Each structure stands twice: as C-alpha cells, then as structure tokens.
mmCIF file of N, CA, C and O in Angstrom:
data_model
loop_
_atom_site.group_PDB
_atom_site.id
_atom_site.type_symbol
_atom_site.label_atom_id
_atom_site.label_comp_id
_atom_site.label_asym_id
_atom_site.label_seq_id
_atom_site.Cartn_x
_atom_site.Cartn_y
_atom_site.Cartn_z
ATOM 1 N N MET H 177 -1.268 8.539 -24.743
ATOM 2 C CA MET H 177 -0.253 7.842 -24.012
ATOM 3 C C MET H 177 -0.863 7.302 -22.716
ATOM 4 O O MET H 177 -1.543 8.017 -21.990
ATOM 5 N N LYS H 178 -0.625 6.024 -22.433
ATOM 6 C CA LYS H 178 -1.091 5.423 -21.191
ATOM 7 C C LYS H 178 0.014 5.482 -20.152
ATOM 8 O O LYS H 178 1.189 5.286 -20.448
ATOM 9 N N GLU H 179 -0.405 5.759 -18.919
ATOM 10 C CA GLU H 179 0.498 5.798 -17.783
ATOM 11 C C GLU H 179 -0.193 5.132 -16.601
ATOM 12 O O GLU H 179 -1.424 5.064 -16.556
ATOM 13 N N VAL H 180 0.599 4.678 -15.641
ATOM 14 C CA VAL H 180 0.050 4.239 -14.363
ATOM 15 C C VAL H 180 0.749 5.030 -13.260
ATOM 16 O O VAL H 180 1.941 5.328 -13.354
ATOM 17 N N VAL H 181 -0.031 5.389 -12.269
ATOM 18 C CA VAL H 181 0.493 6.113 -11.115
ATOM 19 C C VAL H 181 0.376 5.177 -9.922
ATOM 20 O O VAL H 181 -0.702 4.663 -9.626
ATOM 21 N N LEU H 182 1.488 4.950 -9.255
ATOM 22 C CA LEU H 182 1.569 4.034 -8.120
ATOM 23 C C LEU H 182 1.880 4.827 -6.863
ATOM 24 O O LEU H 182 2.770 5.681 -6.864
ATOM 25 N N ASP H 183 1.143 4.555 -5.784
ATOM 26 C CA ASP H 183 1.416 5.187 -4.502
ATOM 27 C C ASP H 183 1.383 4.119 -3.422
ATOM 28 O O ASP H 183 0.543 3.204 -3.477
ATOM 29 N N THR H 184 2.292 4.226 -2.472
ATOM 30 C CA THR H 184 2.319 3.289 -1.354
ATOM 31 C C THR H 184 2.471 4.048 -0.042
ATOM 32 O O THR H 184 2.970 5.167 -0.011
ATOM 33 N N GLU H 185 2.035 3.408 1.015
ATOM 34 C CA GLU H 185 2.336 3.825 2.383
ATOM 35 C C GLU H 185 3.012 2.628 3.033
ATOM 36 O O GLU H 185 2.698 1.484 2.711
ATOM 37 N N THR H 186 3.943 2.889 3.930
ATOM 38 C CA THR H 186 4.723 1.814 4.534
ATOM 39 C C THR H 186 4.809 1.976 6.046
ATOM 40 O O THR H 186 4.456 3.022 6.600
ATOM 41 N N THR H 187 5.323 0.935 6.694
ATOM 42 C CA THR H 187 5.545 0.978 8.138
ATOM 43 C C THR H 187 6.772 1.803 8.489
ATOM 44 O O THR H 187 7.005 2.112 9.646
ATOM 45 N N GLY H 188 7.575 2.138 7.502
ATOM 46 C CA GLY H 188 8.805 2.906 7.687
ATOM 47 C C GLY H 188 9.614 2.848 6.410
ATOM 48 O O GLY H 188 9.146 2.340 5.393
ATOM 49 N N LEU H 189 10.836 3.335 6.470
ATOM 50 C CA LEU H 189 11.643 3.439 5.252
ATOM 51 C C LEU H 189 12.831 2.482 5.209
ATOM 52 O O LEU H 189 13.668 2.605 4.307
ATOM 53 N N ASP H 190 12.920 1.541 6.122
ATOM 54 C CA ASP H 190 14.086 0.668 6.193
ATOM 55 C C ASP H 190 13.700 -0.781 5.916
ATOM 56 O O ASP H 190 13.330 -1.525 6.816
ATOM 57 N N VAL H 191 13.795 -1.194 4.659
ATOM 58 C CA VAL H 191 13.445 -2.562 4.289
ATOM 59 C C VAL H 191 14.337 -3.570 5.017
ATOM 60 O O VAL H 191 13.896 -4.672 5.347
ATOM 61 N N ASN H 192 15.575 -3.190 5.309
ATOM 62 C CA ASN H 192 16.479 -4.082 6.036
ATOM 63 C C ASN H 192 16.039 -4.295 7.485
ATOM 64 O O ASN H 192 16.462 -5.249 8.127
ATOM 65 N N ASN H 193 15.188 -3.390 7.968
ATOM 66 C CA ASN H 193 14.632 -3.505 9.314
ATOM 67 C C ASN H 193 13.269 -4.196 9.293
ATOM 68 O O ASN H 193 12.611 -4.292 10.309
ATOM 69 N N GLY H 194 12.829 -4.647 8.108
ATOM 70 C CA GLY H 194 11.558 -5.357 7.994
ATOM 71 C C GLY H 194 10.364 -4.485 7.698
ATOM 72 O O GLY H 194 9.224 -4.952 7.814
ATOM 73 N N ASP H 195 10.581 -3.217 7.334
ATOM 74 C CA ASP H 195 9.435 -2.367 7.018
ATOM 75 C C ASP H 195 8.695 -2.901 5.796
ATOM 76 O O ASP H 195 9.298 -3.477 4.892
ATOM 77 N N ARG H 196 7.381 -2.713 5.820
ATOM 78 C CA ARG H 196 6.512 -3.297 4.792
ATOM 79 C C ARG H 196 5.471 -2.300 4.312
ATOM 80 O O ARG H 196 5.194 -1.296 4.961
ATOM 81 N N ILE H 197 4.834 -2.643 3.207
ATOM 82 C CA ILE H 197 3.754 -1.830 2.634
ATOM 83 C C ILE H 197 2.482 -2.034 3.441
ATOM 84 O O ILE H 197 2.124 -3.157 3.777
ATOM 85 N N VAL H 198 1.779 -0.923 3.754
ATOM 86 C CA VAL H 198 0.488 -0.997 4.435
ATOM 87 C C VAL H 198 -0.665 -0.544 3.547
ATOM 88 O O VAL H 198 -1.823 -0.826 3.847
ATOM 89 N N GLU H 199 -0.353 0.166 2.464
ATOM 90 C CA GLU H 199 -1.390 0.579 1.512
ATOM 91 C C GLU H 199 -0.746 0.701 0.145
ATOM 92 O O GLU H 199 0.367 1.198 0.012
ATOM 93 N N ILE H 200 -1.465 0.221 -0.855
ATOM 94 C CA ILE H 200 -0.979 0.317 -2.233
ATOM 95 C C ILE H 200 -2.154 0.751 -3.109
ATOM 96 O O ILE H 200 -3.270 0.255 -2.961
ATOM 97 N N GLY H 201 -1.884 1.710 -3.970
ATOM 98 C CA GLY H 201 -2.913 2.195 -4.875
ATOM 99 C C GLY H 201 -2.319 2.495 -6.238
ATOM 100 O O GLY H 201 -1.204 3.005 -6.341
ATOM 101 N N ILE H 202 -3.061 2.157 -7.274
ATOM 102 C CA ILE H 202 -2.629 2.400 -8.648
ATOM 103 C C ILE H 202 -3.827 2.930 -9.431
ATOM 104 O O ILE H 202 -4.934 2.397 -9.311
ATOM 105 N N VAL H 203 -3.610 3.964 -10.223
ATOM 106 C CA VAL H 203 -4.632 4.438 -11.164
ATOM 107 C C VAL H 203 -4.012 4.490 -12.551
ATOM 108 O O VAL H 203 -2.825 4.773 -12.706
ATOM 109 N N GLU H 204 -4.837 4.177 -13.537
ATOM 110 C CA GLU H 204 -4.396 4.244 -14.928
ATOM 111 C C GLU H 204 -4.852 5.561 -15.525
ATOM 112 O O GLU H 204 -5.986 5.994 -15.306
ATOM 113 N N LEU H 205 -3.953 6.179 -16.287
ATOM 114 C CA LEU H 205 -4.257 7.425 -16.982
ATOM 115 C C LEU H 205 -4.056 7.232 -18.479
ATOM 116 O O LEU H 205 -3.168 6.494 -18.904
ATOM 117 N N GLU H 206 -4.886 7.872 -19.256
ATOM 118 C CA GLU H 206 -4.672 7.933 -20.694
ATOM 119 C C GLU H 206 -4.730 9.401 -21.081
ATOM 120 O O GLU H 206 -5.743 10.064 -20.844
ATOM 121 N N ASN H 207 -3.623 9.877 -21.627
ATOM 122 C CA ASN H 207 -3.490 11.307 -21.932
ATOM 123 C C ASN H 207 -3.762 12.162 -20.694
ATOM 124 O O ASN H 207 -4.457 13.177 -20.760
ATOM 125 N N HIS H 208 -3.251 11.699 -19.554
ATOM 126 C CA HIS H 208 -3.343 12.392 -18.263
ATOM 127 C C HIS H 208 -4.755 12.437 -17.690
ATOM 128 O O HIS H 208 -5.033 13.241 -16.798
ATOM 129 N N VAL H 209 -5.659 11.581 -18.180
ATOM 130 C CA VAL H 209 -7.029 11.510 -17.689
ATOM 131 C C VAL H 209 -7.258 10.105 -17.156
ATOM 132 O O VAL H 209 -6.908 9.118 -17.815
ATOM 133 N N GLN H 210 -7.863 10.001 -15.974
ATOM 134 C CA GLN H 210 -8.134 8.689 -15.393
ATOM 135 C C GLN H 210 -9.051 7.878 -16.296
ATOM 136 O O GLN H 210 -10.048 8.387 -16.799
ATOM 137 N N THR H 211 -8.693 6.596 -16.485
ATOM 138 C CA THR H 211 -9.493 5.709 -17.328
ATOM 139 C C THR H 211 -10.576 4.980 -16.534
ATOM 140 O O THR H 211 -11.470 4.388 -17.116
ATOM 141 N N GLY H 212 -10.461 4.983 -15.219
ATOM 142 C CA GLY H 212 -11.383 4.230 -14.372
ATOM 143 C C GLY H 212 -10.768 2.930 -13.893
ATOM 144 O O GLY H 212 -11.285 2.295 -12.974
ATOM 145 N N ALA H 213 -9.669 2.506 -14.517
ATOM 146 C CA ALA H 213 -8.971 1.293 -14.075
ATOM 147 C C ALA H 213 -8.129 1.655 -12.852
ATOM 148 O O ALA H 213 -7.355 2.612 -12.882
ATOM 149 N N CYS H 214 -8.335 0.908 -11.773
ATOM 150 C CA CYS H 214 -7.582 1.199 -10.558
ATOM 151 C C CYS H 214 -7.400 -0.076 -9.737
ATOM 152 O O CYS H 214 -8.028 -1.100 -9.994
ATOM 153 N N PHE H 215 -6.524 0.016 -8.775
ATOM 154 C CA PHE H 215 -6.190 -1.091 -7.885
ATOM 155 C C PHE H 215 -5.900 -0.464 -6.529
ATOM 156 O O PHE H 215 -5.123 0.497 -6.438
ATOM 157 N N HIS H 216 -6.516 -0.977 -5.466
ATOM 158 C CA HIS H 216 -6.277 -0.423 -4.134
ATOM 159 C C HIS H 216 -6.450 -1.502 -3.073
ATOM 160 O O HIS H 216 -7.417 -2.267 -3.113
ATOM 161 N N TYR H 217 -5.516 -1.551 -2.147
ATOM 162 C CA TYR H 217 -5.623 -2.426 -0.984
ATOM 163 C C TYR H 217 -4.963 -1.777 0.218
ATOM 164 O O TYR H 217 -3.913 -1.140 0.092
ATOM 165 N N TYR H 218 -5.578 -1.972 1.389
ATOM 166 C CA TYR H 218 -4.889 -1.810 2.657
ATOM 167 C C TYR H 218 -4.304 -3.175 2.960
ATOM 168 O O TYR H 218 -4.936 -4.203 2.671
ATOM 169 N N LEU H 219 -3.126 -3.218 3.551
ATOM 170 C CA LEU H 219 -2.445 -4.486 3.795
ATOM 171 C C LEU H 219 -2.030 -4.612 5.249
ATOM 172 O O LEU H 219 -1.624 -3.638 5.885
ATOM 173 N N ASN H 220 -2.110 -5.826 5.753
ATOM 174 C CA ASN H 220 -1.658 -6.132 7.104
ATOM 175 C C ASN H 220 -0.160 -6.410 7.053
ATOM 176 O O ASN H 220 0.264 -7.423 6.507
ATOM 177 N N PRO H 221 0.663 -5.532 7.634
ATOM 178 C CA PRO H 221 2.106 -5.734 7.573
ATOM 179 C C PRO H 221 2.624 -6.701 8.634
ATOM 180 O O PRO H 221 3.800 -7.042 8.638
ATOM 181 N N GLU H 222 1.752 -7.110 9.527
ATOM 182 C CA GLU H 222 2.122 -8.008 10.626
ATOM 183 C C GLU H 222 3.249 -7.436 11.476
ATOM 184 O O GLU H 222 4.096 -8.165 11.973
ATOM 185 N N ARG H 223 3.266 -6.118 11.603
ATOM 186 C CA ARG H 223 4.216 -5.422 12.472
ATOM 187 C C ARG H 223 3.694 -4.015 12.725
ATOM 188 O O ARG H 223 2.794 -3.542 12.035
ATOM 189 N N GLN H 224 4.247 -3.349 13.696
ATOM 190 C CA GLN H 224 3.877 -1.979 14.017
ATOM 191 C C GLN H 224 4.535 -1.009 13.033
ATOM 192 O O GLN H 224 5.634 -1.267 12.546
ATOM 193 N N SER H 225 3.865 0.088 12.770
ATOM 194 C CA SER H 225 4.476 1.168 11.989
ATOM 195 C C SER H 225 5.366 2.009 12.898
ATOM 196 O O SER H 225 5.089 2.164 14.086
ATOM 197 N N ASP H 226 6.435 2.558 12.313
ATOM 198 C CA ASP H 226 7.240 3.536 13.030
ATOM 199 C C ASP H 226 6.354 4.723 13.385
ATOM 200 O O ASP H 226 5.391 5.031 12.671
ATOM 201 N N PHE H 227 6.693 5.406 14.468
ATOM 202 C CA PHE H 227 5.895 6.541 14.911
ATOM 203 C C PHE H 227 5.757 7.582 13.806
ATOM 204 O O PHE H 227 4.662 8.088 13.554
ATOM 205 N N GLN H 228 6.861 7.917 13.133
ATOM 206 C CA GLN H 228 6.803 8.944 12.080
ATOM 207 C C GLN H 228 5.926 8.502 10.912
ATOM 208 O O GLN H 228 5.169 9.307 10.367
ATOM 209 N N ALA H 229 6.007 7.237 10.514
ATOM 210 C CA ALA H 229 5.160 6.731 9.429
ATOM 211 C C ALA H 229 3.689 6.787 9.831
ATOM 212 O O ALA H 229 2.832 7.194 9.041
ATOM 213 N N LEU H 230 3.389 6.399 11.058
ATOM 214 C CA LEU H 230 2.009 6.427 11.550
ATOM 215 C C LEU H 230 1.465 7.855 11.554
ATOM 216 O O LEU H 230 0.296 8.076 11.221
ATOM 217 N N GLN H 231 2.293 8.824 11.886
ATOM 218 C CA GLN H 231 1.864 10.228 11.867
ATOM 219 C C GLN H 231 1.515 10.680 10.453
ATOM 220 O O GLN H 231 0.644 11.530 10.273
ATOM 221 N N ILE H 232 2.166 10.108 9.454
ATOM 222 C CA ILE H 232 1.899 10.486 8.064
ATOM 223 C C ILE H 232 0.640 9.806 7.536
ATOM 224 O O ILE H 232 -0.261 10.457 7.007
ATOM 225 N N HIS H 233 0.552 8.473 7.678
ATOM 226 C CA HIS H 233 -0.584 7.774 7.049
ATOM 227 C C HIS H 233 -1.750 7.487 7.983
ATOM 228 O O HIS H 233 -2.862 7.285 7.518
ATOM 229 N N GLY H 234 -1.530 7.448 9.281
ATOM 230 C CA GLY H 234 -2.623 7.252 10.235
ATOM 231 C C GLY H 234 -3.250 5.868 10.216
ATOM 232 O O GLY H 234 -4.329 5.670 10.784
ATOM 233 N N LEU H 235 -2.601 4.901 9.577
ATOM 234 C CA LEU H 235 -3.157 3.547 9.477
ATOM 235 C C LEU H 235 -2.658 2.710 10.661
ATOM 236 O O LEU H 235 -1.537 2.224 10.670
ATOM 237 N N THR H 236 -3.515 2.549 11.650
ATOM 238 C CA THR H 236 -3.130 1.865 12.880
ATOM 239 C C THR H 236 -3.070 0.354 12.695
ATOM 240 O O THR H 236 -3.705 -0.209 11.786
ATOM 241 N N SER H 237 -2.354 -0.297 13.591
ATOM 242 C CA SER H 237 -2.276 -1.763 13.579
ATOM 243 C C SER H 237 -3.657 -2.373 13.766
ATOM 244 O O SER H 237 -3.963 -3.405 13.175
ATOM 245 N N GLU H 238 -4.491 -1.739 14.587
ATOM 246 C CA GLU H 238 -5.849 -2.247 14.807
ATOM 247 C C GLU H 238 -6.649 -2.214 13.507
ATOM 248 O O GLU H 238 -7.336 -3.175 13.165
ATOM 249 N N PHE H 239 -6.566 -1.105 12.764
ATOM 250 C CA PHE H 239 -7.279 -0.981 11.490
ATOM 251 C C PHE H 239 -6.782 -2.012 10.482
ATOM 252 O O PHE H 239 -7.567 -2.613 9.746
ATOM 253 N N LEU H 240 -5.476 -2.238 10.436
ATOM 254 C CA LEU H 240 -4.874 -3.125 9.438
ATOM 255 C C LEU H 240 -4.927 -4.601 9.810
ATOM 256 O O LEU H 240 -4.672 -5.460 8.973
ATOM 257 N N SER H 241 -5.297 -4.924 11.036
ATOM 258 C CA SER H 241 -5.194 -6.303 11.532
ATOM 259 C C SER H 241 -6.036 -7.313 10.748
ATOM 260 O O SER H 241 -5.654 -8.478 10.644
ATOM 261 N N ASP H 242 -7.162 -6.901 10.164
ATOM 262 C CA ASP H 242 -8.000 -7.848 9.421
ATOM 263 C C ASP H 242 -7.841 -7.715 7.903
ATOM 264 O O ASP H 242 -8.600 -8.309 7.141
ATOM 265 N N LYS H 243 -6.861 -6.949 7.468
ATOM 266 C CA LYS H 243 -6.626 -6.755 6.031
ATOM 267 C C LYS H 243 -5.738 -7.878 5.491
ATOM 268 O O LYS H 243 -5.029 -8.545 6.238
ATOM 269 N N PRO H 244 -5.781 -8.112 4.181
ATOM 270 C CA PRO H 244 -4.938 -9.171 3.606
ATOM 271 C C PRO H 244 -3.457 -8.797 3.695
ATOM 272 O O PRO H 244 -3.107 -7.615 3.838
ATOM 273 N N ARG H 245 -2.618 -9.805 3.623
ATOM 274 C CA ARG H 245 -1.176 -9.586 3.550
ATOM 275 C C ARG H 245 -0.790 -9.441 2.080
ATOM 276 O O ARG H 245 -1.536 -9.869 1.193
ATOM 277 N N PHE H 246 0.371 -8.858 1.807
ATOM 278 C CA PHE H 246 0.792 -8.673 0.418
ATOM 279 C C PHE H 246 0.842 -10.007 -0.313
ATOM 280 O O PHE H 246 0.429 -10.097 -1.463
ATOM 281 N N LYS H 247 1.300 -11.065 0.371
ATOM 282 C CA LYS H 247 1.390 -12.369 -0.284
ATOM 283 C C LYS H 247 0.017 -12.909 -0.682
ATOM 284 O O LYS H 247 -0.076 -13.789 -1.523
ATOM 285 N N ASP H 248 -1.053 -12.355 -0.107
ATOM 286 C CA ASP H 248 -2.414 -12.764 -0.465
ATOM 287 C C ASP H 248 -2.929 -12.063 -1.721
ATOM 288 O O ASP H 248 -3.888 -12.530 -2.339
ATOM 289 N N ILE H 249 -2.318 -10.925 -2.087
ATOM 290 C CA ILE H 249 -2.840 -10.145 -3.231
ATOM 291 C C ILE H 249 -1.803 -9.925 -4.338
ATOM 292 O O ILE H 249 -2.138 -9.303 -5.343
ATOM 293 N N TYR H 250 -0.597 -10.418 -4.171
ATOM 294 C CA TYR H 250 0.460 -10.055 -5.116
ATOM 295 C C TYR H 250 0.159 -10.516 -6.538
ATOM 296 O O TYR H 250 0.542 -9.851 -7.500
ATOM 297 N N GLU H 251 -0.526 -11.641 -6.722
ATOM 298 C CA GLU H 251 -0.833 -12.090 -8.088
ATOM 299 C C GLU H 251 -1.798 -11.122 -8.774
ATOM 300 O O GLU H 251 -1.666 -10.850 -9.968
ATOM 301 N N GLU H 252 -2.772 -10.605 -8.035
ATOM 302 C CA GLU H 252 -3.696 -9.612 -8.595
ATOM 303 C C GLU H 252 -2.945 -8.313 -8.911
ATOM 304 O O GLU H 252 -3.210 -7.660 -9.904
ATOM 305 N N PHE H 253 -1.991 -7.973 -8.069
ATOM 306 C CA PHE H 253 -1.164 -6.793 -8.284
ATOM 307 C C PHE H 253 -0.379 -6.942 -9.562
ATOM 308 O O PHE H 253 -0.300 -6.097 -10.403
#
C-alpha cells in the first residue's frame, strides 16, 4: 500500500488573519517504508510568524526572506 505523509509549519493557525505556510514536507511510503520520493521547501510567507508559532518551528523571517513563495512552487507541489 502506498501512502504519503504531509507535514507543514505555518505562521499561525488563523487563515482568516492571513497566516501562511512556512515549511512543507512530504514523504512517500510503501508498506510503511520510505520509498525515497520526497518533497521539501521552506517558504517565504511575506509576513511575521506569531510568537507561539515561532517558538515551535524556529523559522525566523530573516531565514525565510530569500526562500520561494508558495505561488512559486505550487505546480511542483
């Protein structure tokens, strides 16, 4: 059985407040074993992370400032 595992980090939990994805990662599993197929990006959200989100993921605005935006990678995603 093939599965994909998706994980994201965000600037916060309120999409209505403009929170965005700052990291996205996907790994493919076959029979619960990694196949080697994966997808990973850090993303520039063009906004600050909430304090609580920053405490969890540690991805600062300075680190993310030169990363692609989601609209730059969504087709590959």
